[in-house]
Amino acid sequence: MEKGQAAPGLYNPSMEKYHFTYQNIHKTAKSMADRVKASGFDPDVIVAIGSGGFIPARIIRTYLGKPILAVGIAYYDAHDKPTEVPRKVQWIEEAERKLSGKKILLIDEVDDSRATLEYCIRELMSHHPAGIAVAVLHNKDKPKKGSIPEEVALYIAGEELPDVWIVYPWDAQDIDAHDAAAKSR
Ligand code: G4P
Ligand code: MG
């Protein structure tokens, strides 16, 4: 498995695929920002889970105007062997100190197994933030391995999807072919 690819076992070529364009993603991210505003949860900081959360977080920043901190989680070890348990690959200690007493909006692109999300939420909670809200572009309707801790003040999924394979524009080798595939759906 190359770094940056999804964890093994997740992708199955026979799965139905949904392609989303940058335009789709931007509009979904705006709707998420609108829902955060309407909820009354006023985050101090956005935490983006890399790498899929980076672009949605940046778009949401356009609407909420909050700084972004980035964290990275991996399911492979130092020898590129898959691991069962996630590990932190980029977790800025300075950022951890900055999170104490702050309201965090945690952003990722997809809530699939929920394992990464739960791991990140629990890590963030250990730094005593004032509150955590979670926002993902897409939530898949499927049995989850992880759960959203009850301390989470708000959970927003931009779109609810069946258990399909989502093809994101940032993974496209040929963005025009990707957009054509998105339009043909
Ligand atoms: P979760 O807690 O957010 O549900 O994530 P989970 O650990 O189940 O997902 C493992 C990896 O698989 C994540 O990538 C996630 O983004 C990716 N993934 C899951 N479903 C899909 C899908 O339908 N389409 C695509 N393109 N990716 C999917 P990661 O290891 O964090 O890598 P990345 O974010 O750097 O791409
Ligand atoms: Mg991801």
PDB file of C-alpha atoms and ligand atoms in Angstrom:
ATOM      1  CA  MET A   1       0.000   0.000   0.000  1.00  0.00           C
ATOM      2  CA  GLU A   2       1.340   3.398  -0.902  1.00  0.00           C
ATOM      3  CA  LYS A   3       1.187   6.088   1.717  1.00  0.00           C
ATOM      4  CA  GLY A   4      -1.810   8.311   1.165  1.00  0.00           C
ATOM      5  CA  GLN A   5      -3.982   5.506  -0.123  1.00  0.00           C
ATOM      6  CA  ALA A   6      -6.953   4.318   1.859  1.00  0.00           C
ATOM      7  CA  ALA A   7      -6.482   1.528   4.382  1.00  0.00           C
ATOM      8  CA  PRO A   8      -6.481  -1.996   2.894  1.00  0.00           C
ATOM      9  CA  GLY A   9      -9.735  -3.877   2.824  1.00  0.00           C
ATOM     10  CA  LEU A  10     -11.768  -0.720   2.430  1.00  0.00           C
ATOM     11  CA  TYR A  11     -11.835  -0.432  -1.315  1.00  0.00           C
ATOM     12  CA  ASN A  12     -13.508  -3.128  -3.299  1.00  0.00           C
ATOM     13  CA  PRO A  13     -13.584  -2.644  -7.101  1.00  0.00           C
ATOM     14  CA  SER A  14     -17.131  -4.016  -7.298  1.00  0.00           C
ATOM     15  CA  MET A  15     -18.438  -1.247  -5.033  1.00  0.00           C
ATOM     16  CA  GLU A  16     -20.652   1.330  -6.632  1.00  0.00           C
ATOM     17  CA  LYS A  17     -18.731   4.593  -7.073  1.00  0.00           C
ATOM     18  CA  TYR A  18     -19.946   8.129  -6.509  1.00  0.00           C
ATOM     19  CA  HIS A  19     -17.821  10.887  -8.050  1.00  0.00           C
ATOM     20  CA  PHE A  20     -17.982  14.371  -6.521  1.00  0.00           C
ATOM     21  CA  THR A  21     -16.667  17.496  -8.254  1.00  0.00           C
ATOM     22  CA  TYR A  22     -14.889  20.385  -6.522  1.00  0.00           C
ATOM     23  CA  GLN A  23     -18.096  22.341  -7.142  1.00  0.00           C
ATOM     24  CA  ASN A  24     -20.132  19.674  -5.276  1.00  0.00           C
ATOM     25  CA  ILE A  25     -17.606  19.655  -2.422  1.00  0.00           C
ATOM     26  CA  HIS A  26     -17.569  23.439  -2.107  1.00  0.00           C
ATOM     27  CA  LYS A  27     -21.366  23.634  -1.897  1.00  0.00           C
ATOM     28  CA  THR A  28     -21.523  20.803   0.635  1.00  0.00           C
ATOM     29  CA  ALA A  29     -18.811  22.508   2.735  1.00  0.00           C
ATOM     30  CA  LYS A  30     -20.796  25.761   2.657  1.00  0.00           C
ATOM     31  CA  SER A  31     -23.918  23.945   3.840  1.00  0.00           C
ATOM     32  CA  MET A  32     -21.859  22.474   6.700  1.00  0.00           C
ATOM     33  CA  ALA A  33     -20.554  25.922   7.686  1.00  0.00           C
ATOM     34  CA  ASP A  34     -24.115  27.250   7.610  1.00  0.00           C
ATOM     35  CA  ARG A  35     -25.235  24.454   9.925  1.00  0.00           C
ATOM     36  CA  VAL A  36     -22.349  25.122  12.334  1.00  0.00           C
ATOM     37  CA  LYS A  37     -23.349  28.805  12.453  1.00  0.00           C
ATOM     38  CA  ALA A  38     -27.035  27.959  12.943  1.00  0.00           C
ATOM     39  CA  SER A  39     -26.189  25.577  15.805  1.00  0.00           C
ATOM     40  CA  GLY A  40     -24.676  28.339  17.928  1.00  0.00           C
ATOM     41  CA  PHE A  41     -21.411  26.376  18.293  1.00  0.00           C
ATOM     42  CA  ASP A  42     -18.787  29.059  17.672  1.00  0.00           C
ATOM     43  CA  PRO A  43     -15.433  27.306  17.169  1.00  0.00           C
ATOM     44  CA  ASP A  44     -12.130  28.964  18.089  1.00  0.00           C
ATOM     45  CA  VAL A  45     -10.148  26.646  15.849  1.00  0.00           C
ATOM     46  CA  ILE A  46     -10.621  24.141  13.031  1.00  0.00           C
ATOM     47  CA  VAL A  47      -8.698  20.862  13.284  1.00  0.00           C
ATOM     48  CA  ALA A  48      -8.342  19.138   9.910  1.00  0.00           C
ATOM     49  CA  ILE A  49      -7.663  15.396   9.738  1.00  0.00           C
ATOM     50  CA  GLY A  50      -5.198  14.858   6.903  1.00  0.00           C
ATOM     51  CA  SER A  51      -5.143  14.402   4.234  1.00  0.00           C
ATOM     52  CA  GLY A  52      -8.786  14.124   3.174  1.00  0.00           C
ATOM     53  CA  GLY A  53      -9.914  16.784   5.660  1.00  0.00           C
ATOM     54  CA  PHE A  54      -7.544  19.478   4.405  1.00  0.00           C
ATOM     55  CA  ILE A  55      -9.536  20.787   1.442  1.00  0.00           C
ATOM     56  CA  PRO A  56     -12.965  20.698   3.143  1.00  0.00           C
ATOM     57  CA  ALA A  57     -11.424  22.460   6.186  1.00  0.00           C
ATOM     58  CA  ARG A  58      -9.981  25.178   3.970  1.00  0.00           C
ATOM     59  CA  ILE A  59     -13.332  25.775   2.281  1.00  0.00           C
ATOM     60  CA  ILE A  60     -15.145  25.904   5.628  1.00  0.00           C
ATOM     61  CA  ARG A  61     -12.575  28.451   6.809  1.00  0.00           C
ATOM     62  CA  THR A  62     -13.800  30.719   4.014  1.00  0.00           C
ATOM     63  CA  TYR A  63     -17.198  30.839   5.731  1.00  0.00           C
ATOM     64  CA  LEU A  64     -16.216  30.612   9.411  1.00  0.00           C
ATOM     65  CA  GLY A  65     -12.904  32.518   9.286  1.00  0.00           C
ATOM     66  CA  LYS A  66     -11.144  30.415  11.917  1.00  0.00           C
ATOM     67  CA  PRO A  67      -7.517  29.192  11.953  1.00  0.00           C
ATOM     68  CA  ILE A  68      -6.765  25.615  10.886  1.00  0.00           C
ATOM     69  CA  LEU A  69      -4.520  23.131  12.692  1.00  0.00           C
ATOM     70  CA  ALA A  70      -3.723  19.877  10.902  1.00  0.00           C
ATOM     71  CA  VAL A  71      -3.336  16.377  12.303  1.00  0.00           C
ATOM     72  CA  GLY A  72      -2.412  13.170  10.503  1.00  0.00           C
ATOM     73  CA  ILE A  73      -3.377   9.608  11.326  1.00  0.00           C
ATOM     74  CA  ALA A  74      -2.021   6.483   9.699  1.00  0.00           C
ATOM     75  CA  TYR A  75      -2.917   2.817   9.601  1.00  0.00           C
ATOM     76  CA  TYR A  76       0.548   1.742   8.519  1.00  0.00           C
ATOM     77  CA  ASP A  77       3.742   1.428  10.512  1.00  0.00           C
ATOM     78  CA  ALA A  78       7.243   2.732   9.865  1.00  0.00           C
ATOM     79  CA  HIS A  79       7.803  -0.178   7.417  1.00  0.00           C
ATOM     80  CA  ASP A  80       4.553   0.548   5.510  1.00  0.00           C
ATOM     81  CA  LYS A  81       2.915  -2.549   7.051  1.00  0.00           C
ATOM     82  CA  PRO A  82      -0.808  -2.126   7.760  1.00  0.00           C
ATOM     83  CA  THR A  83      -1.691  -1.773  11.454  1.00  0.00           C
ATOM     84  CA  GLU A  84      -4.984  -2.464  13.240  1.00  0.00           C
ATOM     85  CA  VAL A  85      -4.716   0.553  15.501  1.00  0.00           C
ATOM     86  CA  PRO A  86      -4.331   4.103  14.228  1.00  0.00           C
ATOM     87  CA  ARG A  87      -1.264   6.075  15.177  1.00  0.00           C
ATOM     88  CA  LYS A  88      -0.422   9.725  15.140  1.00  0.00           C
ATOM     89  CA  VAL A  89       1.922  10.659  12.322  1.00  0.00           C
ATOM     90  CA  GLN A  90       1.581  14.398  12.582  1.00  0.00           C
ATOM     91  CA  TRP A  91       0.398  15.808  15.839  1.00  0.00           C
ATOM     92  CA  ILE A  92       1.848  19.125  16.792  1.00  0.00           C
ATOM     93  CA  GLU A  93       2.566  19.360  20.498  1.00  0.00           C
ATOM     94  CA  GLU A  94       2.300  23.097  20.343  1.00  0.00           C
ATOM     95  CA  ALA A  95      -1.129  22.650  18.803  1.00  0.00           C
ATOM     96  CA  GLU A  96      -2.167  20.365  21.631  1.00  0.00           C
ATOM     97  CA  ARG A  97      -1.337  23.047  24.174  1.00  0.00           C
ATOM     98  CA  LYS A  98      -3.242  25.589  22.101  1.00  0.00           C
ATOM     99  CA  LEU A  99      -6.380  23.450  22.217  1.00  0.00           C
ATOM    100  CA  SER A 100      -6.874  23.581  25.960  1.00  0.00           C
ATOM    101  CA  GLY A 101      -9.998  25.612  26.747  1.00  0.00           C
ATOM    102  CA  LYS A 102     -10.781  26.118  23.045  1.00  0.00           C
ATOM    103  CA  LYS A 103     -13.834  25.148  21.053  1.00  0.00           C
ATOM    104  CA  ILE A 104     -12.749  22.796  18.262  1.00  0.00           C
ATOM    105  CA  LEU A 105     -14.411  22.060  14.956  1.00  0.00           C
ATOM    106  CA  LEU A 106     -12.929  18.738  13.770  1.00  0.00           C
ATOM    107  CA  ILE A 107     -13.181  18.193  10.015  1.00  0.00           C
ATOM    108  CA  ASP A 108     -12.682  15.133   7.835  1.00  0.00           C
ATOM    109  CA  GLU A 109     -13.912  14.207   4.386  1.00  0.00           C
ATOM    110  CA  VAL A 110     -15.665  10.920   5.153  1.00  0.00           C
ATOM    111  CA  ASP A 111     -17.137   9.093   8.123  1.00  0.00           C
ATOM    112  CA  ASP A 112     -16.638   5.510   7.005  1.00  0.00           C
ATOM    113  CA  SER A 113     -15.751   3.060   9.790  1.00  0.00           C
ATOM    114  CA  ARG A 114     -15.658   5.984  12.277  1.00  0.00           C
ATOM    115  CA  ALA A 115     -12.450   4.493  13.736  1.00  0.00           C
ATOM    116  CA  THR A 116     -10.210   7.425  12.803  1.00  0.00           C
ATOM    117  CA  LEU A 117     -12.785   9.937  13.908  1.00  0.00           C
ATOM    118  CA  GLU A 118     -13.249   8.340  17.331  1.00  0.00           C
ATOM    119  CA  TYR A 119      -9.484   8.098  17.799  1.00  0.00           C
ATOM    120  CA  CYS A 120      -8.986  11.778  16.927  1.00  0.00           C
ATOM    121  CA  ILE A 121     -11.874  12.950  19.095  1.00  0.00           C
ATOM    122  CA  ARG A 122     -10.526  11.038  22.112  1.00  0.00           C
ATOM    123  CA  GLU A 123      -7.008  12.383  21.558  1.00  0.00           C
ATOM    124  CA  LEU A 124      -8.344  15.926  21.326  1.00  0.00           C
ATOM    125  CA  MET A 125     -10.524  15.468  24.424  1.00  0.00           C
ATOM    126  CA  SER A 126      -7.460  14.527  26.451  1.00  0.00           C
ATOM    127  CA  HIS A 127      -6.245  18.108  25.963  1.00  0.00           C
ATOM    128  CA  HIS A 128      -9.290  19.552  27.726  1.00  0.00           C
ATOM    129  CA  PRO A 129     -10.892  21.641  25.026  1.00  0.00           C
ATOM    130  CA  ALA A 130     -13.966  23.718  25.902  1.00  0.00           C
ATOM    131  CA  GLY A 131     -15.983  21.747  23.333  1.00  0.00           C
ATOM    132  CA  ILE A 132     -15.743  19.620  20.207  1.00  0.00           C
ATOM    133  CA  ALA A 133     -17.960  19.615  17.135  1.00  0.00           C
ATOM    134  CA  VAL A 134     -17.408  17.204  14.250  1.00  0.00           C
ATOM    135  CA  ALA A 135     -18.146  17.896  10.601  1.00  0.00           C
ATOM    136  CA  VAL A 136     -17.637  15.511   7.676  1.00  0.00           C
ATOM    137  CA  LEU A 137     -18.564  15.976   4.026  1.00  0.00           C
ATOM    138  CA  HIS A 138     -19.997  12.471   3.741  1.00  0.00           C
ATOM    139  CA  ASN A 139     -21.309   9.905   6.190  1.00  0.00           C
ATOM    140  CA  LYS A 140     -21.810   6.350   4.967  1.00  0.00           C
ATOM    141  CA  ASP A 141     -24.838   4.477   6.215  1.00  0.00           C
ATOM    142  CA  LYS A 142     -23.152   1.256   7.415  1.00  0.00           C
ATOM    143  CA  PRO A 143     -22.214  -0.524  10.641  1.00  0.00           C
ATOM    144  CA  LYS A 144     -19.497   1.525  12.361  1.00  0.00           C
ATOM    145  CA  LYS A 145     -16.421   0.289  14.222  1.00  0.00           C
ATOM    146  CA  GLY A 146     -16.034   3.521  16.163  1.00  0.00           C
ATOM    147  CA  SER A 147     -18.536   5.754  17.895  1.00  0.00           C
ATOM    148  CA  ILE A 148     -18.877   9.471  18.452  1.00  0.00           C
ATOM    149  CA  PRO A 149     -18.278  10.137  22.173  1.00  0.00           C
ATOM    150  CA  GLU A 150     -21.224  11.783  23.904  1.00  0.00           C
ATOM    151  CA  GLU A 151     -19.055  14.774  24.856  1.00  0.00           C
ATOM    152  CA  VAL A 152     -19.221  15.828  21.202  1.00  0.00           C
ATOM    153  CA  ALA A 153     -21.512  18.849  21.118  1.00  0.00           C
ATOM    154  CA  LEU A 154     -22.469  18.631  17.459  1.00  0.00           C
ATOM    155  CA  TYR A 155     -22.084  16.156  14.606  1.00  0.00           C
ATOM    156  CA  ILE A 156     -22.714  17.312  11.062  1.00  0.00           C
ATOM    157  CA  ALA A 157     -22.554  15.247   7.884  1.00  0.00           C
ATOM    158  CA  GLY A 158     -22.866  17.350   4.729  1.00  0.00           C
ATOM    159  CA  GLU A 159     -24.479  14.412   2.932  1.00  0.00           C
ATOM    160  CA  GLU A 160     -25.702  10.987   4.012  1.00  0.00           C
ATOM    161  CA  LEU A 161     -24.714   8.281   1.538  1.00  0.00           C
ATOM    162  CA  PRO A 162     -25.192   4.543   1.196  1.00  0.00           C
ATOM    163  CA  ASP A 163     -22.111   2.314   1.541  1.00  0.00           C
ATOM    164  CA  VAL A 164     -20.531   3.271  -1.797  1.00  0.00           C
ATOM    165  CA  TRP A 165     -16.951   4.131  -2.743  1.00  0.00           C
ATOM    166  CA  ILE A 166     -16.605   7.913  -2.923  1.00  0.00           C
ATOM    167  CA  VAL A 167     -14.214   9.270  -5.555  1.00  0.00           C
ATOM    168  CA  TYR A 168     -12.908  12.694  -4.536  1.00  0.00           C
ATOM    169  CA  PRO A 169     -11.675  15.231  -7.099  1.00  0.00           C
ATOM    170  CA  TRP A 170      -8.299  15.606  -5.362  1.00  0.00           C
ATOM    171  CA  ASP A 171      -7.551  11.952  -6.198  1.00  0.00           C
ATOM    172  CA  ALA A 172      -8.175  12.489  -9.923  1.00  0.00           C
ATOM    173  CA  GLN A 173      -5.338  12.011 -12.407  1.00  0.00           C
ATOM    174  CA  ASP A 174      -7.562  13.526 -15.087  1.00  0.00           C
ATOM    175  CA  ILE A 175      -9.918  16.081 -13.545  1.00  0.00           C
ATOM    176  CA  ASP A 176     -11.974  16.482 -16.747  1.00  0.00           C
ATOM    177  CA  ALA A 177     -12.621  12.722 -16.927  1.00  0.00           C
ATOM    178  CA  HIS A 178     -13.479  12.788 -13.213  1.00  0.00           C
ATOM    179  CA  ASP A 179     -15.978  15.621 -13.696  1.00  0.00           C
ATOM    180  CA  ALA A 180     -17.508  13.797 -16.673  1.00  0.00           C
ATOM    181  CA  ALA A 181     -17.943  10.680 -14.495  1.00  0.00           C
ATOM    182  CA  ALA A 182     -19.575  12.845 -11.802  1.00  0.00           C
ATOM    183  CA  LYS A 183     -22.015  14.364 -14.306  1.00  0.00           C
ATOM    184  CA  SER A 184     -22.985  10.992 -15.784  1.00  0.00           C
ATOM    185  CA  ARG A 185     -24.296   9.768 -12.433  1.00  0.00           C
TER     186      ARG A 185
HETATM  187  P1  G4P B   1     -13.324   7.294   9.514  1.00  0.00           P
HETATM  188  O1  G4P B   1     -12.911   7.089  10.931  1.00  0.00           O
HETATM  189  O2  G4P B   1     -13.318   8.751   9.143  1.00  0.00           O
HETATM  190  O3  G4P B   1     -14.594   6.612   9.195  1.00  0.00           O
HETATM  191  O4  G4P B   1     -12.222   6.730   8.542  1.00  0.00           O
HETATM  192  P2  G4P B   1     -11.682   5.262   8.364  1.00  0.00           P
HETATM  193  O5  G4P B   1     -10.631   5.028   9.371  1.00  0.00           O
HETATM  194  O6  G4P B   1     -12.810   4.299   8.287  1.00  0.00           O
HETATM  195  O7  G4P B   1     -11.063   5.387   6.910  1.00  0.00           O
HETATM  196  C1  G4P B   1      -9.796   4.939   6.553  1.00  0.00           C
HETATM  197  C2  G4P B   1      -9.330   5.657   5.300  1.00  0.00           C
HETATM  198  O8  G4P B   1     -10.177   5.308   4.184  1.00  0.00           O
HETATM  199  C3  G4P B   1      -9.382   7.153   5.380  1.00  0.00           C
HETATM  200  O9  G4P B   1      -8.334   7.686   4.595  1.00  0.00           O
HETATM  201  C4  G4P B   1     -10.685   7.501   4.680  1.00  0.00           C
HETATM  202  O10 G4P B   1     -10.642   8.826   4.201  1.00  0.00           O
HETATM  203  C5  G4P B   1     -10.646   6.490   3.550  1.00  0.00           C
HETATM  204  N1  G4P B   1     -11.964   6.227   2.964  1.00  0.00           N
HETATM  205  C6  G4P B   1     -12.998   5.566   3.524  1.00  0.00           C
HETATM  206  N2  G4P B   1     -14.032   5.486   2.670  1.00  0.00           N
HETATM  207  C7  G4P B   1     -13.645   6.120   1.536  1.00  0.00           C
HETATM  208  C8  G4P B   1     -14.286   6.372   0.276  1.00  0.00           C
HETATM  209  O11 G4P B   1     -15.438   5.999   0.027  1.00  0.00           O
HETATM  210  N3  G4P B   1     -13.565   7.033  -0.652  1.00  0.00           N
HETATM  211  C9  G4P B   1     -12.283   7.454  -0.422  1.00  0.00           C
HETATM  212  N4  G4P B   1     -11.666   8.106  -1.417  1.00  0.00           N
HETATM  213  N5  G4P B   1     -11.643   7.247   0.752  1.00  0.00           N
HETATM  214  C10 G4P B   1     -12.332   6.582   1.720  1.00  0.00           C
HETATM  215  P3  G4P B   1      -6.930   8.067   5.212  1.00  0.00           P
HETATM  216  O12 G4P B   1      -6.177   6.810   5.488  1.00  0.00           O
HETATM  217  O13 G4P B   1      -7.141   9.010   6.319  1.00  0.00           O
HETATM  218  O14 G4P B   1      -6.266   8.760   3.988  1.00  0.00           O
HETATM  219  P4  G4P B   1      -6.489  10.217   3.368  1.00  0.00           P
HETATM  220  O15 G4P B   1      -7.531  10.951   4.157  1.00  0.00           O
HETATM  221  O16 G4P B   1      -5.157  10.816   3.460  1.00  0.00           O
HETATM  222  O17 G4P B   1      -6.934   9.968   1.971  1.00  0.00           O
HETATM  223 MG    MG B   2      -9.320  10.716   5.448  1.00  0.00          MG
END
